[in-house]
């Protein structure tokens, strides 16, 4: 059941309908129970489904039915993905498969021609893993083609193997860093990355593929997100993007990774409060999404919507930011959280709270789906909203739960400032007049270790802006803009 529910989240509303039609076509009997099970689960039924389906307890038959439905879901998702895949990698694999069939059928002339075509295409888009298979086939049949010199084929194969090994080492480093980030203790994130690069002999070169360069940027961005420090990684991200720009037209052949890279650059500049630079990457990202029959538009629309709205919000266009988020056509937890933040900063607390209470699942569920930092932000917003709405019992309950849930983890990654912020928010709620006293302001100054306006993360400053607004008696939004942009009121 859990596996089926997990697969449910992958499908859109349209795809759910398509899947039911798919089941009807696949079912040989009109009374097949897998369709009934699917409809029951889709309708929110979770208990005693075996009785509802079979009319009596029948656990074994029910589990077998779940397994068949799960298999059908996997087949449908995989088939739909394959049918919609138009990448050049897939086309090259088709050529490779075809040429091997030609060899088996002793149609050597067309086999040689097809394999040469596959090699040219694979070299053009730097897919070293597929090239390994191409050269393996070339070496196997080189004795049949007088135009292929075996020594040349072997030299090309060995050269490609070095590039492939380079990618392999990068994957090892990527996996190592991902694992280390989960259990890093007090070790600095930059140290983890440097150690991994040294251990696996990673160097930033223009021979790295689009995918490899994307992976480097993605893991670096993940590390920055955990530490709320995009300032330190900014030069590294710019160095990698400089290599990508030199690759020029290859971006058209790797549009999926290229759009991801543009998004990561937009996020990096946004978190460093360089909003104009971020918006340039947003516009470039949108242009790329609209190319090639807009095949990537739907795939990246959520990311585009959120980063565009955030930039609008922090450049004094809050209404346009909210309208951008509201026009997003699907369901998105990231869009919901961004809307909640914008409404909160506009002091539309009841509207923000009404969105919050629509999030019905447990924090454990959201953490598995969105990550613990998303859950952390959600909980901070919840506490601040309850304070603004003066819900005494709920404020005390949520603050206690927050400390119980996040204290150990925040201390483990060296982010005690969040705990201090929540404590000070609680002190404000206990006595609102206290925040305007010199003693409280002095306490705030000594409670946080600031790294300077340029280095400080935009979201860290935004939460602090709420507290500063209370101390100064100003609006949350104007105080936020003043902090992140040094805007004069």
GROMACS .gro file of C-alpha atoms in nm:
model
  489
    1UNK     CA    1   0.000   0.000   0.000
    2UNK     CA    2   0.278   0.246   0.093
    3UNK     CA    3   0.452   0.182  -0.239
    4UNK     CA    4   0.129   0.247  -0.430
    5UNK     CA    5   0.070   0.572  -0.240
    6UNK     CA    6   0.425   0.680  -0.321
    7UNK     CA    7   0.364   0.611  -0.690
    8UNK     CA    8   0.038   0.808  -0.670
    9UNK     CA    9   0.235   1.125  -0.592
   10UNK     CA   10   0.428   1.091  -0.918
   11UNK     CA   11   0.117   1.120  -1.136
   12UNK     CA   12  -0.067   1.439  -1.225
   13UNK     CA   13  -0.449   1.456  -1.235
   14UNK     CA   14  -0.444   1.399  -1.610
   15UNK     CA   15  -0.211   1.102  -1.571
   16UNK     CA   16  -0.439   0.945  -1.308
   17UNK     CA   17  -0.717   0.948  -1.566
   18UNK     CA   18  -0.483   0.811  -1.832
   19UNK     CA   19  -0.378   0.531  -1.599
   20UNK     CA   20  -0.737   0.420  -1.542
   21UNK     CA   21  -0.786   0.400  -1.920
   22UNK     CA   22  -0.458   0.209  -1.941
   23UNK     CA   23  -0.581  -0.039  -1.677
   24UNK     CA   24  -0.907  -0.093  -1.866
   25UNK     CA   25  -0.716  -0.172  -2.185
   26UNK     CA   26  -0.482  -0.411  -2.004
   27UNK     CA   27  -0.751  -0.595  -1.808
   28UNK     CA   28  -0.880  -0.902  -1.987
   29UNK     CA   29  -1.187  -0.934  -1.768
   30UNK     CA   30  -1.442  -0.659  -1.726
   31UNK     CA   31  -1.457  -0.717  -1.348
   32UNK     CA   32  -1.080  -0.691  -1.282
   33UNK     CA   33  -1.030  -0.588  -0.921
   34UNK     CA   34  -0.713  -0.384  -0.973
   35UNK     CA   35  -0.921  -0.100  -1.118
   36UNK     CA   36  -1.155  -0.117  -0.819
   37UNK     CA   37  -0.859  -0.107  -0.579
   38UNK     CA   38  -0.715   0.191  -0.764
   39UNK     CA   39  -1.044   0.382  -0.744
   40UNK     CA   40  -1.079   0.304  -0.371
   41UNK     CA   41  -0.727   0.429  -0.294
   42UNK     CA   42  -0.775   0.736  -0.514
   43UNK     CA   43  -1.096   0.806  -0.323
   44UNK     CA   44  -0.910   0.812   0.010
   45UNK     CA   45  -0.999   0.463   0.135
   46UNK     CA   46  -0.723   0.302   0.342
   47UNK     CA   47  -0.878   0.055   0.590
   48UNK     CA   48  -1.021  -0.297   0.539
   49UNK     CA   49  -0.988  -0.278   0.162
   50UNK     CA   50  -0.975  -0.658   0.134
   51UNK     CA   51  -1.326  -0.682   0.282
   52UNK     CA   52  -1.454  -0.404   0.056
   53UNK     CA   53  -1.313  -0.575  -0.254
   54UNK     CA   54  -1.374  -0.944  -0.177
   55UNK     CA   55  -1.665  -0.918   0.065
   56UNK     CA   56  -1.465  -1.095   0.338
   57UNK     CA   57  -1.118  -1.083   0.499
   58UNK     CA   58  -0.867  -1.202   0.240
   59UNK     CA   59  -0.521  -1.065   0.319
   60UNK     CA   60  -0.323  -1.288   0.084
   61UNK     CA   61  -0.540  -1.213  -0.218
   62UNK     CA   62  -0.535  -0.843  -0.128
   63UNK     CA   63  -0.154  -0.830  -0.107
   64UNK     CA   64  -0.124  -1.009  -0.442
   65UNK     CA   65  -0.369  -0.756  -0.590
   66UNK     CA   66  -0.163  -0.465  -0.450
   67UNK     CA   67   0.149  -0.614  -0.606
   68UNK     CA   68  -0.020  -0.641  -0.948
   69UNK     CA   69  -0.148  -0.283  -0.926
   70UNK     CA   70   0.197  -0.162  -0.822
   71UNK     CA   71   0.355  -0.339  -1.119
   72UNK     CA   72   0.100  -0.183  -1.355
   73UNK     CA   73   0.175   0.163  -1.212
   74UNK     CA   74   0.548   0.116  -1.263
   75UNK     CA   75   0.493  -0.010  -1.619
   76UNK     CA   76   0.269   0.288  -1.696
   77UNK     CA   77   0.509   0.547  -1.553
   78UNK     CA   78   0.810   0.391  -1.727
   79UNK     CA   79   0.623   0.357  -2.057
   80UNK     CA   80   0.498   0.713  -2.046
   81UNK     CA   81   0.846   0.841  -1.970
   82UNK     CA   82   0.995   0.637  -2.253
   83UNK     CA   83   0.727   0.745  -2.499
   84UNK     CA   84   0.789   1.111  -2.419
   85UNK     CA   85   1.167   1.083  -2.427
   86UNK     CA   86   1.318   1.250  -2.733
   87UNK     CA   87   1.674   1.298  -2.612
   88UNK     CA   88   1.966   1.239  -2.842
   89UNK     CA   89   2.102   0.981  -2.598
   90UNK     CA   90   1.801   0.763  -2.667
   91UNK     CA   91   1.843   0.807  -3.042
   92UNK     CA   92   2.209   0.701  -3.015
   93UNK     CA   93   2.113   0.392  -2.815
   94UNK     CA   94   1.863   0.303  -3.086
   95UNK     CA   95   2.138   0.333  -3.349
   96UNK     CA   96   2.371   0.114  -3.142
   97UNK     CA   97   2.104  -0.153  -3.097
   98UNK     CA   98   2.019  -0.143  -3.468
   99UNK     CA   99   2.382  -0.181  -3.577
  100UNK     CA  100   2.427  -0.484  -3.349
  101UNK     CA  101   2.125  -0.644  -3.511
  102UNK     CA  102   2.275  -0.569  -3.854
  103UNK     CA  103   2.599  -0.737  -3.749
  104UNK     CA  104   2.412  -1.046  -3.630
  105UNK     CA  105   2.230  -1.060  -3.966
  106UNK     CA  106   2.565  -1.011  -4.147
  107UNK     CA  107   2.451  -0.682  -4.303
  108UNK     CA  108   2.797  -0.535  -4.249
  109UNK     CA  109   2.785  -0.232  -4.478
  110UNK     CA  110   2.479  -0.079  -4.312
  111UNK     CA  111   2.611  -0.186  -3.969
  112UNK     CA  112   2.940   0.005  -4.021
  113UNK     CA  113   2.756   0.312  -4.145
  114UNK     CA  114   2.510   0.306  -3.852
  115UNK     CA  115   2.785   0.260  -3.593
  116UNK     CA  116   2.988   0.550  -3.736
  117UNK     CA  117   2.677   0.767  -3.719
  118UNK     CA  118   2.620   0.665  -3.355
  119UNK     CA  119   2.984   0.748  -3.270
  120UNK     CA  120   2.963   1.096  -3.424
  121UNK     CA  121   2.640   1.173  -3.241
  122UNK     CA  122   2.773   1.042  -2.907
  123UNK     CA  123   3.093   1.245  -2.936
  124UNK     CA  124   2.891   1.555  -3.018
  125UNK     CA  125   2.702   1.539  -2.688
  126UNK     CA  126   2.982   1.385  -2.476
  127UNK     CA  127   2.805   1.069  -2.362
  128UNK     CA  128   3.112   0.872  -2.261
  129UNK     CA  129   2.924   0.573  -2.121
  130UNK     CA  130   2.750   0.508  -2.454
  131UNK     CA  131   3.076   0.569  -2.640
  132UNK     CA  132   3.230   0.287  -2.435
  133UNK     CA  133   2.970   0.051  -2.579
  134UNK     CA  134   3.023   0.189  -2.930
  135UNK     CA  135   3.399   0.137  -2.915
  136UNK     CA  136   3.351  -0.209  -2.764
  137UNK     CA  137   3.141  -0.297  -3.071
  138UNK     CA  138   3.390  -0.132  -3.308
  139UNK     CA  139   3.682  -0.331  -3.165
  140UNK     CA  140   3.477  -0.653  -3.190
  141UNK     CA  141   3.408  -0.602  -3.563
  142UNK     CA  142   3.712  -0.396  -3.671
  143UNK     CA  143   3.863  -0.692  -3.858
  144UNK     CA  144   3.566  -0.685  -4.100
  145UNK     CA  145   3.609  -0.319  -4.203
  146UNK     CA  146   3.924  -0.223  -4.397
  147UNK     CA  147   3.848   0.147  -4.333
  148UNK     CA  148   3.881   0.102  -3.957
  149UNK     CA  149   4.237   0.084  -3.826
  150UNK     CA  150   4.231  -0.119  -3.506
  151UNK     CA  151   4.506   0.094  -3.348
  152UNK     CA  152   4.303   0.411  -3.412
  153UNK     CA  153   3.989   0.255  -3.265
  154UNK     CA  154   4.181   0.140  -2.955
  155UNK     CA  155   4.339   0.487  -2.910
  156UNK     CA  156   3.997   0.652  -2.934
  157UNK     CA  157   3.854   0.396  -2.693
  158UNK     CA  158   4.129   0.453  -2.435
  159UNK     CA  159   4.091   0.830  -2.460
  160UNK     CA  160   3.718   0.797  -2.408
  161UNK     CA  161   3.778   0.560  -2.115
  162UNK     CA  162   3.978   0.830  -1.937
  163UNK     CA  163   3.686   1.071  -1.974
  164UNK     CA  164   3.449   0.801  -1.852
  165UNK     CA  165   3.673   0.736  -1.548
  166UNK     CA  166   3.668   1.107  -1.476
  167UNK     CA  167   3.288   1.100  -1.468
  168UNK     CA  168   3.296   0.787  -1.254
  169UNK     CA  169   3.526   0.957  -0.999
  170UNK     CA  170   3.291   1.253  -0.994
  171UNK     CA  171   2.997   1.024  -0.920
  172UNK     CA  172   3.194   0.869  -0.632
  173UNK     CA  173   3.271   1.214  -0.492
  174UNK     CA  174   2.907   1.317  -0.538
  175UNK     CA  175   2.784   1.013  -0.343
  176UNK     CA  176   3.050   1.063  -0.075
  177UNK     CA  177   2.955   1.428  -0.020
  178UNK     CA  178   2.583   1.347  -0.012
  179UNK     CA  179   2.644   1.087   0.260
  180UNK     CA  180   2.883   1.310   0.456
  181UNK     CA  181   2.638   1.601   0.455
  182UNK     CA  182   2.390   1.387   0.648
  183UNK     CA  183   2.639   1.305   0.924
  184UNK     CA  184   2.887   1.586   0.915
  185UNK     CA  185   2.896   1.671   1.285
  186UNK     CA  186   3.083   1.999   1.333
  187UNK     CA  187   3.286   1.969   1.013
  188UNK     CA  188   3.247   2.264   0.777
  189UNK     CA  189   3.067   2.187   0.454
  190UNK     CA  190   3.344   2.340   0.243
  191UNK     CA  191   3.594   2.106   0.410
  192UNK     CA  192   3.379   1.804   0.320
  193UNK     CA  193   3.367   1.910  -0.045
  194UNK     CA  194   3.741   1.983  -0.065
  195UNK     CA  195   3.826   1.650   0.102
  196UNK     CA  196   3.604   1.459  -0.142
  197UNK     CA  197   3.748   1.637  -0.445
  198UNK     CA  198   4.101   1.561  -0.323
  199UNK     CA  199   4.027   1.196  -0.242
  200UNK     CA  200   3.867   1.127  -0.580
  201UNK     CA  201   4.103   1.350  -0.782
  202UNK     CA  202   3.832   1.585  -0.907
  203UNK     CA  203   3.944   1.886  -1.109
  204UNK     CA  204   3.724   2.143  -1.279
  205UNK     CA  205   3.800   2.104  -1.649
  206UNK     CA  206   3.628   2.185  -1.975
  207UNK     CA  207   3.634   1.813  -2.058
  208UNK     CA  208   3.361   1.752  -1.799
  209UNK     CA  209   3.021   1.681  -1.952
  210UNK     CA  210   2.710   1.892  -1.903
  211UNK     CA  211   2.577   1.631  -1.664
  212UNK     CA  212   2.902   1.630  -1.462
  213UNK     CA  213   2.912   2.008  -1.441
  214UNK     CA  214   2.548   2.010  -1.334
  215UNK     CA  215   2.625   1.753  -1.063
  216UNK     CA  216   2.910   1.968  -0.931
  217UNK     CA  217   2.681   2.270  -0.914
  218UNK     CA  218   2.395   2.074  -0.760
  219UNK     CA  219   2.601   1.924  -0.476
  220UNK     CA  220   2.764   2.261  -0.409
  221UNK     CA  221   2.423   2.428  -0.398
  222UNK     CA  222   2.292   2.156  -0.165
  223UNK     CA  223   2.582   2.217   0.070
  224UNK     CA  224   2.519   2.593   0.063
  225UNK     CA  225   2.151   2.540   0.135
  226UNK     CA  226   2.227   2.332   0.444
  227UNK     CA  227   2.458   2.599   0.581
  228UNK     CA  228   2.260   2.899   0.449
  229UNK     CA  229   2.584   3.016   0.292
  230UNK     CA  230   2.559   3.089  -0.079
  231UNK     CA  231   2.818   3.367  -0.056
  232UNK     CA  232   3.112   3.128  -0.016
  233UNK     CA  233   3.014   2.907  -0.310
  234UNK     CA  234   2.936   3.191  -0.549
  235UNK     CA  235   3.286   3.212  -0.710
  236UNK     CA  236   3.288   2.833  -0.759
  237UNK     CA  237   2.945   2.839  -0.925
  238UNK     CA  238   3.057   3.123  -1.153
  239UNK     CA  239   3.372   2.929  -1.249
  240UNK     CA  240   3.169   2.625  -1.353
  241UNK     CA  241   2.918   2.838  -1.541
  242UNK     CA  242   3.208   3.001  -1.727
  243UNK     CA  243   3.311   2.655  -1.854
  244UNK     CA  244   2.951   2.584  -1.957
  245UNK     CA  245   2.929   2.907  -2.156
  246UNK     CA  246   3.243   2.810  -2.349
  247UNK     CA  247   3.067   2.491  -2.459
  248UNK     CA  248   2.831   2.713  -2.656
  249UNK     CA  249   2.585   2.533  -2.881
  250UNK     CA  250   2.608   2.211  -2.681
  251UNK     CA  251   2.351   2.367  -2.449
  252UNK     CA  252   2.091   2.294  -2.717
  253UNK     CA  253   2.175   1.925  -2.699
  254UNK     CA  254   2.165   1.916  -2.320
  255UNK     CA  255   1.872   2.146  -2.257
  256UNK     CA  256   1.747   1.948  -1.955
  257UNK     CA  257   2.075   1.993  -1.764
  258UNK     CA  258   2.123   2.344  -1.900
  259UNK     CA  259   1.789   2.459  -1.757
  260UNK     CA  260   1.879   2.301  -1.421
  261UNK     CA  261   2.210   2.491  -1.428
  262UNK     CA  262   2.037   2.822  -1.507
  263UNK     CA  263   1.801   2.760  -1.214
  264UNK     CA  264   2.091   2.690  -0.977
  265UNK     CA  265   2.261   3.013  -1.085
  266UNK     CA  266   1.935   3.206  -1.036
  267UNK     CA  267   1.903   3.062  -0.684
  268UNK     CA  268   2.267   3.142  -0.598
  269UNK     CA  269   2.232   3.507  -0.697
  270UNK     CA  270   1.891   3.536  -0.527
  271UNK     CA  271   2.016   3.396  -0.197
  272UNK     CA  272   2.307   3.644  -0.219
  273UNK     CA  273   2.055   3.926  -0.271
  274UNK     CA  274   2.178   4.001  -0.625
  275UNK     CA  275   1.826   4.013  -0.759
  276UNK     CA  276   1.893   4.169  -1.100
  277UNK     CA  277   2.150   3.901  -1.184
  278UNK     CA  278   1.912   3.635  -1.060
  279UNK     CA  279   1.632   3.767  -1.281
  280UNK     CA  280   1.860   3.755  -1.587
  281UNK     CA  281   1.905   3.384  -1.528
  282UNK     CA  282   1.530   3.346  -1.469
  283UNK     CA  283   1.460   3.504  -1.808
  284UNK     CA  284   1.724   3.286  -1.974
  285UNK     CA  285   1.574   2.980  -1.804
  286UNK     CA  286   1.226   3.068  -1.933
  287UNK     CA  287   1.361   3.115  -2.286
  288UNK     CA  288   1.521   2.771  -2.279
  289UNK     CA  289   1.202   2.614  -2.143
  290UNK     CA  290   1.006   2.750  -2.439
  291UNK     CA  291   1.241   2.601  -2.697
  292UNK     CA  292   1.213   2.260  -2.860
  293UNK     CA  293   0.830   2.246  -2.863
  294UNK     CA  294   0.819   2.350  -2.496
  295UNK     CA  295   0.892   1.989  -2.395
  296UNK     CA  296   1.066   2.110  -2.078
  297UNK     CA  297   0.813   2.380  -1.993
  298UNK     CA  298   0.586   2.173  -1.772
  299UNK     CA  299   0.881   1.992  -1.614
  300UNK     CA  300   1.045   2.313  -1.488
  301UNK     CA  301   0.742   2.537  -1.442
  302UNK     CA  302   0.730   2.496  -1.063
  303UNK     CA  303   1.097   2.594  -1.022
  304UNK     CA  304   1.056   2.888  -1.258
  305UNK     CA  305   0.739   3.011  -1.083
  306UNK     CA  306   0.894   3.008  -0.736
  307UNK     CA  307   1.227   3.174  -0.821
  308UNK     CA  308   1.055   3.437  -1.037
  309UNK     CA  309   0.805   3.519  -0.762
  310UNK     CA  310   1.074   3.539  -0.496
  311UNK     CA  311   1.274   3.787  -0.702
  312UNK     CA  312   0.963   3.996  -0.762
  313UNK     CA  313   0.882   3.991  -0.392
  314UNK     CA  314   1.228   4.115  -0.291
  315UNK     CA  315   1.234   4.388  -0.555
  316UNK     CA  316   0.930   4.564  -0.412
  317UNK     CA  317   0.670   4.400  -0.636
  318UNK     CA  318   0.478   4.189  -0.383
  319UNK     CA  319   0.143   4.194  -0.568
  320UNK     CA  320   0.302   4.067  -0.887
  321UNK     CA  321   0.488   3.803  -0.686
  322UNK     CA  322   0.163   3.672  -0.539
  323UNK     CA  323  -0.018   3.678  -0.873
  324UNK     CA  324   0.271   3.482  -1.027
  325UNK     CA  325   0.238   3.215  -0.758
  326UNK     CA  326  -0.141   3.207  -0.789
  327UNK     CA  327  -0.126   3.140  -1.163
  328UNK     CA  328   0.071   2.817  -1.113
  329UNK     CA  329  -0.165   2.553  -1.260
  330UNK     CA  330  -0.086   2.250  -1.042
  331UNK     CA  331  -0.040   2.152  -0.679
  332UNK     CA  332   0.300   2.244  -0.538
  333UNK     CA  333   0.421   2.253  -0.179
  334UNK     CA  334   0.705   2.489  -0.274
  335UNK     CA  335   0.455   2.728  -0.429
  336UNK     CA  336   0.236   2.701  -0.118
  337UNK     CA  337   0.528   2.785   0.112
  338UNK     CA  338   0.630   3.081  -0.105
  339UNK     CA  339   0.272   3.213  -0.103
  340UNK     CA  340   0.260   3.176   0.273
  341UNK     CA  341   0.583   3.376   0.308
  342UNK     CA  342   0.463   3.657   0.077
  343UNK     CA  343   0.130   3.685   0.257
  344UNK     CA  344   0.308   3.686   0.593
  345UNK     CA  345   0.539   3.969   0.489
  346UNK     CA  346   0.234   4.168   0.373
  347UNK     CA  347   0.086   4.105   0.720
  348UNK     CA  348  -0.209   3.918   0.570
  349UNK     CA  349  -0.180   3.674   0.855
  350UNK     CA  350  -0.527   3.515   0.837
  351UNK     CA  351  -0.485   3.435   0.469
  352UNK     CA  352  -0.140   3.289   0.532
  353UNK     CA  353  -0.274   3.080   0.820
  354UNK     CA  354  -0.565   2.953   0.609
  355UNK     CA  355  -0.308   2.819   0.360
  356UNK     CA  356  -0.103   2.666   0.639
  357UNK     CA  357  -0.393   2.465   0.779
  358UNK     CA  358  -0.453   2.315   0.434
  359UNK     CA  359  -0.129   2.119   0.485
  360UNK     CA  360  -0.291   1.812   0.639
  361UNK     CA  361  -0.003   1.564   0.645
  362UNK     CA  362   0.240   1.506   0.931
  363UNK     CA  363   0.581   1.672   0.942
  364UNK     CA  364   0.735   1.328   0.896
  365UNK     CA  365   0.546   1.289   0.568
  366UNK     CA  366   0.652   1.635   0.447
  367UNK     CA  367   1.014   1.571   0.543
  368UNK     CA  368   1.023   1.253   0.333
  369UNK     CA  369   0.872   1.440   0.040
  370UNK     CA  370   1.032   1.785   0.067
  371UNK     CA  371   1.330   1.759   0.303
  372UNK     CA  372   1.370   1.869   0.662
  373UNK     CA  373   1.461   2.231   0.582
  374UNK     CA  374   1.124   2.279   0.412
  375UNK     CA  375   0.960   2.143   0.727
  376UNK     CA  376   1.176   2.375   0.941
  377UNK     CA  377   1.058   2.684   0.750
  378UNK     CA  378   0.698   2.566   0.767
  379UNK     CA  379   0.722   2.531   1.146
  380UNK     CA  380   0.883   2.873   1.192
  381UNK     CA  381   0.609   3.035   0.984
  382UNK     CA  382   0.347   2.848   1.185
  383UNK     CA  383   0.483   2.979   1.517
  384UNK     CA  384   0.505   3.339   1.390
  385UNK     CA  385   0.153   3.324   1.244
  386UNK     CA  386   0.009   3.188   1.569
  387UNK     CA  387   0.186   3.469   1.758
  388UNK     CA  388   0.038   3.730   1.523
  389UNK     CA  389  -0.308   3.573   1.556
  390UNK     CA  390  -0.268   3.556   1.936
  391UNK     CA  391  -0.349   3.186   1.975
  392UNK     CA  392  -0.191   3.139   2.317
  393UNK     CA  393  -0.231   2.765   2.374
  394UNK     CA  394  -0.123   2.678   2.022
  395UNK     CA  395   0.183   2.907   2.039
  396UNK     CA  396   0.308   2.738   2.355
  397UNK     CA  397   0.237   2.392   2.216
  398UNK     CA  398   0.410   2.459   1.882
  399UNK     CA  399   0.715   2.621   2.043
  400UNK     CA  400   0.762   2.323   2.273
  401UNK     CA  401   0.725   2.084   1.982
  402UNK     CA  402   0.968   2.290   1.775
  403UNK     CA  403   1.240   2.268   2.040
  404UNK     CA  404   1.179   1.897   2.086
  405UNK     CA  405   1.189   1.827   1.711
  406UNK     CA  406   1.465   2.055   1.584
  407UNK     CA  407   1.700   2.141   1.874
  408UNK     CA  408   1.931   1.843   1.837
  409UNK     CA  409   1.948   1.865   1.458
  410UNK     CA  410   2.009   2.241   1.450
  411UNK     CA  411   2.285   2.217   1.710
  412UNK     CA  412   2.438   1.930   1.516
  413UNK     CA  413   2.480   2.146   1.203
  414UNK     CA  414   2.587   2.452   1.402
  415UNK     CA  415   2.270   2.655   1.343
  416UNK     CA  416   2.188   2.767   1.697
  417UNK     CA  417   2.066   3.104   1.569
  418UNK     CA  418   1.732   2.950   1.475
  419UNK     CA  419   1.676   2.831   1.832
  420UNK     CA  420   1.772   3.173   1.968
  421UNK     CA  421   1.531   3.338   1.725
  422UNK     CA  422   1.242   3.116   1.835
  423UNK     CA  423   1.325   3.186   2.199
  424UNK     CA  424   1.322   3.564   2.137
  425UNK     CA  425   0.996   3.534   1.943
  426UNK     CA  426   0.850   3.363   2.250
  427UNK     CA  427   0.977   3.641   2.475
  428UNK     CA  428   0.808   3.897   2.250
  429UNK     CA  429   0.481   3.705   2.271
  430UNK     CA  430   0.501   3.693   2.650
  431UNK     CA  431   0.555   4.069   2.674
  432UNK     CA  432   0.525   4.273   2.348
  433UNK     CA  433   0.646   4.589   2.521
  434UNK     CA  434   0.972   4.418   2.611
  435UNK     CA  435   1.105   4.426   2.251
  436UNK     CA  436   1.132   4.805   2.250
  437UNK     CA  437   1.352   4.821   2.557
  438UNK     CA  438   1.730   4.879   2.526
  439UNK     CA  439   1.787   4.558   2.725
  440UNK     CA  440   1.602   4.346   2.469
  441UNK     CA  441   1.776   4.511   2.174
  442UNK     CA  442   2.109   4.448   2.341
  443UNK     CA  443   2.012   4.086   2.398
  444UNK     CA  444   1.923   4.046   2.030
  445UNK     CA  445   2.258   4.192   1.926
  446UNK     CA  446   2.443   3.943   2.147
  447UNK     CA  447   2.225   3.646   2.050
  448UNK     CA  448   2.321   3.638   1.684
  449UNK     CA  449   2.652   3.610   1.507
  450UNK     CA  450   2.613   3.813   1.190
  451UNK     CA  451   2.851   3.765   0.899
  452UNK     CA  452   2.783   4.096   0.728
  453UNK     CA  453   2.506   4.213   0.495
  454UNK     CA  454   2.674   4.085   0.180
  455UNK     CA  455   2.744   3.738   0.321
  456UNK     CA  456   2.421   3.685   0.513
  457UNK     CA  457   2.157   3.468   0.349
  458UNK     CA  458   1.838   3.638   0.230
  459UNK     CA  459   1.607   3.397   0.416
  460UNK     CA  460   1.801   3.430   0.743
  461UNK     CA  461   1.767   3.808   0.716
  462UNK     CA  462   1.397   3.778   0.633
  463UNK     CA  463   1.312   3.595   0.954
  464UNK     CA  464   1.517   3.841   1.156
  465UNK     CA  465   1.329   4.124   0.981
  466UNK     CA  466   1.010   4.018   1.161
  467UNK     CA  467   1.179   4.061   1.499
  468UNK     CA  468   1.340   4.390   1.398
  469UNK     CA  469   1.001   4.521   1.275
  470UNK     CA  470   0.860   4.454   1.622
  471UNK     CA  471   1.151   4.637   1.787
  472UNK     CA  472   1.117   4.939   1.557
  473UNK     CA  473   0.738   4.942   1.528
  474UNK     CA  474   0.758   4.920   1.148
  475UNK     CA  475   0.594   4.693   0.892
  476UNK     CA  476   0.744   4.351   0.829
  477UNK     CA  477   0.780   4.400   0.454
  478UNK     CA  478   0.946   4.743   0.462
  479UNK     CA  479   1.187   4.620   0.729
  480UNK     CA  480   1.265   4.314   0.517
  481UNK     CA  481   1.347   4.529   0.213
  482UNK     CA  482   1.554   4.763   0.427
  483UNK     CA  483   1.763   4.473   0.554
  484UNK     CA  484   1.818   4.285   0.229
  485UNK     CA  485   1.852   4.586  -0.001
  486UNK     CA  486   1.934   4.873   0.234
  487UNK     CA  487   1.626   5.055   0.102
  488UNK     CA  488   1.559   5.391   0.265
  489UNK     CA  489   1.208   5.430   0.391
   0.00000   0.00000   0.00000
